[in-house]
CSV table of C-alpha atoms in Angstrom, one decimal:
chain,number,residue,atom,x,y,z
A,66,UNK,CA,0.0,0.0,0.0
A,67,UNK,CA,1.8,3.2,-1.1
A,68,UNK,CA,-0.8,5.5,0.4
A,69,UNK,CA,-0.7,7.1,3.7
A,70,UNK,CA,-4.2,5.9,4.4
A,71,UNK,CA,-5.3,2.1,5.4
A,72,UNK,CA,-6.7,0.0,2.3
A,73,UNK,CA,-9.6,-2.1,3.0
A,74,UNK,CA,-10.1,-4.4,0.7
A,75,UNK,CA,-13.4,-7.0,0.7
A,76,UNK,CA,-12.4,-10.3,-0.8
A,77,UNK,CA,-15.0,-12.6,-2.7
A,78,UNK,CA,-14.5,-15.8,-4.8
A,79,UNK,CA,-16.0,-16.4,-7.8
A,80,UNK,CA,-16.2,-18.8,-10.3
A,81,UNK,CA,-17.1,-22.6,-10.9
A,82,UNK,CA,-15.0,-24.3,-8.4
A,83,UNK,CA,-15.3,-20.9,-5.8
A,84,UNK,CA,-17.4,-23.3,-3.1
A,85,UNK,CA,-13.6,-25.3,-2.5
A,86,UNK,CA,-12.0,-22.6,-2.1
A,87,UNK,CA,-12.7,-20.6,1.2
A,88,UNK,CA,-10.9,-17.7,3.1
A,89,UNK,CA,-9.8,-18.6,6.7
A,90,UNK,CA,-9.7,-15.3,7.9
A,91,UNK,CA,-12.8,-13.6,6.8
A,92,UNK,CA,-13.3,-11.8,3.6
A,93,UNK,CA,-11.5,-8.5,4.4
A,94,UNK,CA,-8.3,-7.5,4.2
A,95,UNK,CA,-6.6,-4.5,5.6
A,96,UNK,CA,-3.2,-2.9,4.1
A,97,UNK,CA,-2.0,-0.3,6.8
A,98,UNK,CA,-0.3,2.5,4.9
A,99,UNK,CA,3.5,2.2,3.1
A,100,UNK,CA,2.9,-1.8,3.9
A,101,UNK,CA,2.3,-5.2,2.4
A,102,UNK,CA,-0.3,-8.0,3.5
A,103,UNK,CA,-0.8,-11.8,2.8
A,104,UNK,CA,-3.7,-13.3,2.9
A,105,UNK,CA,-4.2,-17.2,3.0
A,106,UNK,CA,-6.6,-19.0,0.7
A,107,UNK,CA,-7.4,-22.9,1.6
A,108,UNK,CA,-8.7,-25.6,-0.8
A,109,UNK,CA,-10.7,-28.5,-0.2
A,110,UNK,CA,-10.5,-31.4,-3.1
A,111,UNK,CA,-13.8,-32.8,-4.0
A,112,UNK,CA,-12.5,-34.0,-7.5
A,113,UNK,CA,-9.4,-35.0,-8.7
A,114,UNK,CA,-9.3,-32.4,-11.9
A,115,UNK,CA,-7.9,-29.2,-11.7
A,116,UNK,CA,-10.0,-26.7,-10.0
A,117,UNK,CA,-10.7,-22.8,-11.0
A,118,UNK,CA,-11.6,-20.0,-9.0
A,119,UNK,CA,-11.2,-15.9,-9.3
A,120,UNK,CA,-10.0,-14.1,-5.9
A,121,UNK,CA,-11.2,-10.0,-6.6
A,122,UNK,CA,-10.5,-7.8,-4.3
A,123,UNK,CA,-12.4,-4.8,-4.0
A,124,UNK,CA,-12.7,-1.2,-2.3
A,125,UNK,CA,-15.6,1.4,-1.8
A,126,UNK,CA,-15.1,4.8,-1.4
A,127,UNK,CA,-11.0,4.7,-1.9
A,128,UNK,CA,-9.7,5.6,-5.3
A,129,UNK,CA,-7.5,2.2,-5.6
A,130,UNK,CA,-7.8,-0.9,-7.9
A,131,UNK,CA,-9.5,-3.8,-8.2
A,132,UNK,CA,-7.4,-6.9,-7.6
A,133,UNK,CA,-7.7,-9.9,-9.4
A,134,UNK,CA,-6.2,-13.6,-8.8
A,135,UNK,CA,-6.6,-16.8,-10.8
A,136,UNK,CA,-6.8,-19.4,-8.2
A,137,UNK,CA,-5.7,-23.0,-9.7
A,138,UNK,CA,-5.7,-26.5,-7.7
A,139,UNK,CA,-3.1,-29.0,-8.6
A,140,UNK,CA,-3.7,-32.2,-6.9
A,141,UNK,CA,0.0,-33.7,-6.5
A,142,UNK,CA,-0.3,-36.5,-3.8
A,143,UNK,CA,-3.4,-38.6,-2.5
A,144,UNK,CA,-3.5,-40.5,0.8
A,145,UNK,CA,-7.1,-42.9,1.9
A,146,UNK,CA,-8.5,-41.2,4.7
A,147,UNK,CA,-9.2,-44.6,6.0
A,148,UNK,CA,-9.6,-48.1,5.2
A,149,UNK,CA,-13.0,-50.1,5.9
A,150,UNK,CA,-12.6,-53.9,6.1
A,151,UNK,CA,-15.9,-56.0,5.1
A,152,UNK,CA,-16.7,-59.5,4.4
A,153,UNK,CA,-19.3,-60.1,1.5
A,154,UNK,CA,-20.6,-63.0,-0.4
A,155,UNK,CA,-19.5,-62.5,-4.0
A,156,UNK,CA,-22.5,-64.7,-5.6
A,157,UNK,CA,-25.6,-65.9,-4.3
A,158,UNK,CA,-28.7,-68.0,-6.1
């Protein structure tokens, strides 16, 4: 933030994976003047393609820009959450 005056940016997700993707912290975001901020994004897998999502960020009242983010998944390792042990008969008359 290069101003001398707080940013407030609200955060909303959009998009058609947006539901996986949530924001931990709330959906605002405040940038104190001549500073940075980070802002964690967490995704939950439903589906093992790729999911897509937009991250805007947006201000009212404050003559600053509209952020925008292209949120991608990339599903790299996969562990069972459990294991379920059942005994069945494979054929009956």
């Amino acid at each position: 933030n290069p101003s001398k005056k707080p940013l407030i940016y609200n955060a909303i997700l959009r998009g058609r994976d947006a539901d996986d993707f949530s924001l931990p912290k709330g959906n605002t975001v405040t940038i104190a003047p001549k500073k940075q901020a980070s802002m964690n994004v967490e995704f939950t897998i439903h589906f093992l393609r790729p999911a897509e999502a937009l991250l805007l960020l947006t201000t009212h009242g404050i003559d600053a820009a509209t952020l925008t983010f292209s949120l991608k998944s990339e599903v790299k390792h996969i562990e069972p959450a459990g294991v379920i042990k059942c005994k069945s008969p494979c054929y009956e008359l």
